[in-house]
């Protein structure tokens, strides 16, 4: 009986029982010190390359050169110059056109390729296909640009060899305002489609196979199973990827920069190349910083809009 009373003994009044969450911060840090230590390099990289450079935003409101003794505050004058520039608005237009088509092509082609790979039942062949389509992702954009410059060259290029073989005239695809954007989209899909399928391949592994079997028993064709079972199951993943792509819609730079030339500047100049040209080449740091700040603000607004749409469609967003 004494043992029973001891087991049921209540803590003395006024005594505070601390839960794990109520432990002092230093105790929590010490407990998970190895996790924090592993995270430290990531934190330092983000601090040095993402957060500290934010102090440079002030340059957008100043007349600044590297040889200036101080920052000459001029208010919104850089933004006024920027917004009056037809070249800047042309770069905004080009950015939206190029990136919007990229997003649509990325979502559609990556989903289709993931579905096709998922249908391959022979394990070795499936792995071979995955490896082949993944490889281009690891090739530098500079190398990719060199490869396609040779392939699309009007003199000895593989594509123009076919064009002339069928009686056509050679076309300099990368120097033609008509063909430059389509070539960019094709090259970007060639390089990025394999990597983009990884997320969807992971999502497809979570699709309930019993639902697919039930649809098969009900007489659904393969296309009907994909449209009515598989796609709805991976639609949350598609929406998340769409929001993440939307956040980067104005950030396109590297593929444009390596494929760009003076002949196609009107259709290829994007915000990032505009910022680079004015900031690095022309040393107009105030205007280029203002353009970069404008791009960042618009990107945040687009993400918030997409997240709000996600809440309406799915009942939840990916942002807090």
XYZ file of C-alpha atoms in Angstrom:
320
model
C 0.000 0.000 0.000
C 2.864 2.316 0.851
C 4.322 1.658 -2.559
C 1.001 2.558 -4.196
C 0.817 5.828 -2.285
C 4.369 6.703 -3.318
C 3.638 6.034 -6.996
C 0.558 8.238 -6.925
C 2.246 11.021 -5.030
C 1.595 14.505 -6.424
C 4.320 17.123 -6.722
C 4.505 19.656 -3.954
C 2.459 22.798 -4.447
C 4.364 25.691 -5.959
C 6.922 23.433 -7.597
C 7.313 24.180 -11.332
C 7.705 21.212 -13.662
C 9.546 22.336 -16.806
C 8.766 20.677 -20.104
C 11.378 20.271 -22.824
C 10.095 23.378 -24.592
C 10.509 25.505 -21.433
C 14.231 24.795 -21.089
C 16.565 27.825 -21.289
C 17.877 28.688 -24.739
C 21.472 27.849 -23.811
C 20.375 24.354 -22.719
C 18.529 23.832 -26.007
C 21.533 25.032 -28.011
C 23.893 22.770 -26.063
C 21.585 19.788 -26.535
C 21.514 20.223 -30.321
C 25.013 21.679 -30.607
C 26.128 19.238 -33.321
C 23.124 20.061 -35.504
C 23.789 23.780 -35.090
C 27.458 23.205 -35.869
C 26.553 21.458 -39.139
C 24.195 24.306 -40.017
C 26.805 26.993 -39.236
C 28.551 26.947 -42.685
C 25.176 27.303 -44.435
C 24.240 30.181 -42.148
C 27.557 31.952 -42.787
C 27.190 31.591 -46.567
C 23.657 33.003 -46.427
C 24.804 35.818 -44.146
C 27.752 36.825 -46.345
C 26.164 36.411 -49.771
C 22.450 37.054 -49.112
C 21.906 39.288 -46.087
C 24.969 41.548 -45.811
C 24.670 42.639 -49.494
C 21.173 43.931 -48.680
C 22.903 46.965 -47.180
C 23.727 47.924 -50.761
C 20.047 48.687 -51.391
C 20.780 52.210 -50.168
C 22.768 52.774 -53.394
C 19.449 52.810 -55.279
C 18.695 56.123 -53.555
C 22.156 57.650 -54.017
C 24.478 58.949 -56.697
C 27.306 56.486 -56.169
C 30.563 55.546 -57.868
C 33.383 53.378 -56.474
C 35.570 56.481 -56.236
C 33.022 58.539 -54.307
C 34.044 59.704 -50.850
C 30.520 59.187 -49.590
C 26.929 58.501 -50.613
C 25.155 61.484 -52.159
C 21.466 60.934 -51.343
C 19.211 61.821 -54.313
C 15.923 60.204 -53.270
C 13.921 58.542 -56.057
C 15.844 60.133 -58.914
C 17.362 56.826 -60.033
C 13.897 55.280 -60.190
C 12.616 58.223 -62.245
C 15.432 57.752 -64.761
C 14.794 54.010 -64.775
C 11.041 54.229 -65.337
C 11.466 56.777 -68.141
C 13.804 54.428 -69.998
C 12.208 52.570 -72.909
C 15.157 50.150 -72.845
C 14.296 49.142 -69.271
C 10.630 48.488 -70.065
C 11.657 46.478 -73.115
C 13.843 44.353 -70.834
C 10.876 43.870 -68.463
C 8.707 42.777 -71.394
C 11.366 40.360 -72.651
C 11.845 38.938 -69.151
C 8.139 38.245 -68.704
C 7.759 36.675 -72.159
C 10.843 34.463 -71.910
C 10.237 33.375 -68.304
C 6.473 32.824 -68.683
C 6.960 30.482 -71.630
C 9.797 28.801 -69.726
C 7.517 28.083 -66.764
C 4.749 26.659 -68.959
C 7.188 24.497 -70.929
C 8.989 23.393 -67.774
C 5.838 22.274 -65.972
C 4.333 20.511 -68.988
C 7.446 18.782 -70.333
C 8.741 17.696 -66.919
C 5.385 16.226 -65.890
C 5.000 14.420 -69.233
C 8.543 13.026 -69.097
C 8.076 11.890 -65.485
C 4.852 10.097 -66.456
C 6.555 8.429 -69.426
C 9.526 7.282 -67.325
C 7.130 6.002 -64.664
C 5.499 3.765 -67.278
C 8.811 2.021 -68.042
C 8.735 -1.299 -66.216
C 12.187 -2.604 -67.178
C 14.412 -1.414 -64.338
C 17.739 -1.177 -66.213
C 16.174 0.652 -69.157
C 14.384 3.048 -66.815
C 17.625 3.900 -65.006
C 19.412 4.368 -68.334
C 16.757 6.813 -69.567
C 16.891 8.753 -66.295
C 20.681 9.021 -66.444
C 20.660 10.188 -70.069
C 18.119 12.961 -69.471
C 19.816 14.069 -66.221
C 23.319 14.502 -67.699
C 22.726 17.856 -69.509
C 21.882 19.522 -66.185
C 25.495 19.128 -65.056
C 26.954 20.756 -68.182
C 27.995 24.401 -67.797
C 25.896 26.984 -69.645
C 29.066 28.219 -71.356
C 29.682 24.735 -72.763
C 26.010 24.371 -73.723
C 26.146 27.692 -75.582
C 29.255 26.574 -77.473
C 27.654 23.250 -78.420
C 24.468 24.792 -79.773
C 26.316 27.630 -81.496
C 28.096 24.975 -83.558
C 24.946 22.896 -84.104
C 22.924 25.941 -85.227
C 25.717 27.612 -87.192
C 24.794 28.632 -90.773
C 28.187 27.356 -91.907
C 28.554 23.642 -91.301
C 25.952 23.418 -88.528
C 23.987 20.172 -88.267
C 20.560 21.848 -88.349
C 21.374 23.995 -91.365
C 22.789 20.933 -93.131
C 19.266 19.461 -93.010
C 17.737 22.798 -94.057
C 19.942 23.089 -97.135
C 19.499 19.389 -97.948
C 15.780 20.035 -98.400
C 16.378 23.099 -100.562
C 16.185 25.788 -97.877
C 18.494 28.701 -97.180
C 20.855 28.581 -94.167
C 19.502 30.414 -91.132
C 21.627 31.994 -88.406
C 19.192 30.989 -85.650
C 21.027 32.661 -82.764
C 21.358 35.969 -84.632
C 17.762 36.096 -85.859
C 15.230 38.065 -83.759
C 12.555 35.697 -85.058
C 14.322 32.492 -84.031
C 16.363 33.477 -80.973
C 13.648 33.016 -78.331
C 12.418 29.628 -79.652
C 16.023 28.419 -79.724
C 16.532 29.604 -76.131
C 13.417 27.740 -74.966
C 14.486 24.551 -76.748
C 18.014 24.737 -75.329
C 16.724 25.405 -71.800
C 14.386 22.410 -71.998
C 17.191 20.198 -73.278
C 19.365 21.193 -70.335
C 16.759 21.331 -67.578
C 14.066 18.780 -68.356
C 15.826 15.822 -66.721
C 16.542 17.619 -63.461
C 13.015 19.015 -63.374
C 11.500 15.528 -63.478
C 13.126 14.469 -60.194
C 10.486 16.171 -58.034
C 7.648 14.675 -60.054
C 9.215 11.205 -60.034
C 9.306 11.413 -56.239
C 5.665 12.548 -56.178
C 4.626 9.648 -58.425
C 5.987 7.126 -55.916
C 3.384 8.397 -53.433
C 0.424 7.801 -55.769
C -1.909 5.169 -54.307
C -1.596 2.113 -56.553
C -4.910 0.746 -55.287
C -6.686 3.720 -56.852
C -5.003 3.006 -60.182
C -5.918 -0.682 -59.946
C -9.515 0.235 -59.118
C -9.653 2.546 -62.148
C -8.247 -0.259 -64.317
C -10.912 -2.676 -63.074
C -13.567 -0.052 -63.856
C -12.367 -0.060 -67.462
C -10.392 3.200 -67.503
C -7.811 3.492 -70.263
C -4.192 4.390 -69.516
C -4.799 8.013 -70.527
C -7.913 8.200 -68.340
C -5.972 6.802 -65.370
C -3.289 9.444 -65.854
C -5.746 12.330 -66.225
C -8.215 11.303 -63.508
C -6.000 9.590 -60.921
C -2.291 10.333 -61.329
C -2.416 14.048 -62.207
C -4.829 14.947 -59.338
C -2.576 13.052 -56.900
C 0.544 14.998 -57.894
C -1.253 18.335 -58.385
C -0.083 19.680 -54.963
C 3.515 19.084 -56.060
C 2.863 20.787 -59.403
C 1.421 23.801 -57.582
C 4.393 24.033 -55.209
C 6.853 23.865 -58.127
C 4.820 26.514 -59.964
C 5.028 28.908 -56.998
C 8.775 28.294 -56.667
C 9.250 28.940 -60.395
C 7.131 32.073 -60.159
C 9.471 33.397 -57.473
C 12.328 33.153 -59.995
C 10.415 34.486 -63.005
C 12.441 37.717 -63.154
C 15.804 36.148 -62.311
C 16.709 34.622 -65.663
C 20.267 35.571 -66.584
C 22.852 32.916 -67.408
C 21.258 31.250 -70.490
C 20.342 34.645 -71.916
C 23.789 36.093 -71.254
C 25.751 33.285 -72.940
C 23.462 33.173 -76.011
C 22.902 36.918 -76.373
C 24.447 39.074 -79.101
C 23.968 42.572 -80.502
C 21.802 41.364 -83.400
C 19.051 40.111 -81.069
C 19.321 42.636 -78.227
C 15.752 43.894 -78.747
C 14.265 40.450 -78.058
C 16.877 39.076 -75.640
C 17.680 41.885 -73.198
C 16.209 40.973 -69.788
C 16.263 42.777 -66.438
C 19.319 40.885 -65.182
C 21.381 41.651 -68.303
C 20.175 45.265 -68.145
C 21.412 45.497 -64.534
C 24.730 43.873 -65.450
C 25.270 46.136 -68.444
C 24.493 49.369 -66.599
C 26.171 48.368 -63.346
C 29.333 46.593 -64.480
C 29.919 47.905 -67.993
C 28.652 51.488 -67.604
C 29.360 51.937 -63.861
C 25.853 53.391 -63.291
C 25.452 51.636 -59.955
C 22.517 53.691 -58.718
C 20.333 52.888 -61.730
C 21.339 49.221 -61.799
C 20.633 48.846 -58.059
C 17.253 50.527 -58.518
C 16.450 48.039 -61.304
C 17.524 45.139 -59.095
C 15.400 46.400 -56.201
C 12.407 46.802 -58.523
C 12.886 43.210 -59.711
C 13.046 41.885 -56.137
C 9.893 43.719 -55.034
C 7.911 42.464 -58.040
C 9.140 38.903 -57.406
C 7.929 39.035 -53.793
C 4.537 40.386 -54.895
C 4.152 37.596 -57.476
C 4.995 34.943 -54.879
C 2.452 36.357 -52.412
C -0.230 36.414 -55.126
C 0.554 32.821 -56.134
C 0.502 31.726 -52.495
C -2.897 33.363 -52.003
C -4.238 31.554 -55.069
C -2.831 28.328 -53.640
C -4.772 28.884 -50.418
C -7.983 29.376 -52.388
C -7.433 26.323 -54.599
C -5.908 23.858 -52.101
C -6.939 25.429 -48.822
C -3.306 25.978 -47.869
C -0.208 27.724 -49.198
C 3.458 26.873 -49.024
C 4.281 30.066 -47.139
C 3.453 30.646 -43.491
